Amino acid sequence: LFGWQIMAGRSRIPSGDKCFLGYEPTIVDAGNGMLKYVIGVSESPEQSYKESAKIKAKYPSAFFVRIANGIFPYNHVAEKQN
């Protein structure tokens, strides 16, 4: 899965909270009590990346991630060049 991590913290935020601006977050347990909140999730990096302009406009510090046995930053451009 691929998406945009918008925040992380130790407190669980309800998915309907106004901080998500209408997005339905995927919550990833990163261990040690840390939760990471990801929006625009898709099985395809291209599909998820299509949302980049809208998401970055609302969450300027968001970054693209891959969710697989954890959560990892993902460089979509570099992956396409390989």
Coordinates of C-alpha atoms in Angstrom, one line a residue:
L1 CA 0.0 0.0 0.0
F2 CA 1.1 3.6 -0.7
G3 CA -0.1 6.9 0.7
W4 CA 0.8 10.2 2.4
Q5 CA 1.8 10.3 6.0
I6 CA 0.4 13.4 7.5
M7 CA 1.2 13.0 11.2
A8 CA 2.4 10.7 14.0
G9 CA 1.9 10.6 17.7
R10 CA 1.2 8.4 20.7
S11 CA -2.5 9.4 21.1
R12 CA -5.1 7.7 18.9
I13 CA -7.2 10.4 17.1
P14 CA -10.7 9.3 16.0
S15 CA -10.9 8.9 12.2
G16 CA -13.7 11.5 12.0
D17 CA -11.7 14.2 13.7
K18 CA -11.7 17.6 12.0
C19 CA -7.9 17.5 11.7
F20 CA -8.3 14.9 8.9
L21 CA -10.2 17.4 6.7
G22 CA -12.7 14.8 5.5
Y23 CA -10.0 12.2 4.6
E24 CA -10.4 8.7 6.1
P25 CA -6.9 7.9 7.6
T26 CA -5.2 4.6 7.7
I27 CA -3.6 4.3 11.2
V28 CA -0.3 2.3 11.3
D29 CA 1.0 1.0 14.6
A30 CA 4.8 1.8 14.3
G31 CA 5.6 0.1 17.6
N32 CA 6.7 1.7 20.9
G33 CA 3.2 3.2 21.2
M34 CA 3.7 5.4 18.1
L35 CA 0.8 5.7 15.6
K36 CA 1.3 7.1 12.1
Y37 CA -1.6 8.6 10.2
V38 CA -1.7 8.0 6.4
I39 CA -4.3 9.4 3.9
G40 CA -4.8 8.9 0.1
V41 CA -4.0 5.1 0.5
S42 CA -3.9 2.9 -2.6
E43 CA -2.4 -0.3 -3.7
S44 CA -0.8 1.5 -6.6
P45 CA 1.9 4.2 -6.1
E46 CA 0.7 6.0 -9.2
Q47 CA -2.9 6.1 -8.0
S48 CA -1.9 7.4 -4.6
Y49 CA 0.5 9.9 -6.0
K50 CA -2.3 11.5 -8.1
E51 CA -3.6 13.0 -4.9
S52 CA -0.3 14.7 -4.1
A53 CA -1.2 18.3 -5.1
K54 CA -4.4 18.3 -3.1
I55 CA -2.9 16.6 -0.1
K56 CA 0.3 18.8 0.0
A57 CA -1.9 21.9 -0.3
K58 CA -3.7 20.9 2.9
Y59 CA -0.7 19.2 4.7
P60 CA 2.5 20.8 3.5
S61 CA 4.7 18.5 5.6
A62 CA 3.1 15.3 4.3
F63 CA 5.4 12.8 2.7
F64 CA 4.9 9.8 0.5
V65 CA 5.2 6.4 2.2
R66 CA 4.9 2.7 1.5
I67 CA 3.1 0.5 4.0
A68 CA 4.4 -3.0 4.1
N69 CA 5.4 -4.7 7.4
G70 CA 5.7 -1.2 8.8
I71 CA 5.8 2.2 7.2
F72 CA 8.7 3.6 5.1
P73 CA 9.3 6.8 3.2
Y74 CA 9.0 6.1 -0.5
N75 CA 10.6 8.0 -3.4
H76 CA 8.1 7.5 -6.2
V77 CA 10.2 9.4 -8.8
A78 CA 13.4 7.4 -8.1
E79 CA 11.5 4.1 -8.2
K80 CA 10.0 5.0 -11.6
Q81 CA 13.5 5.7 -13.0
N82 CA 14.9 2.3 -12.0

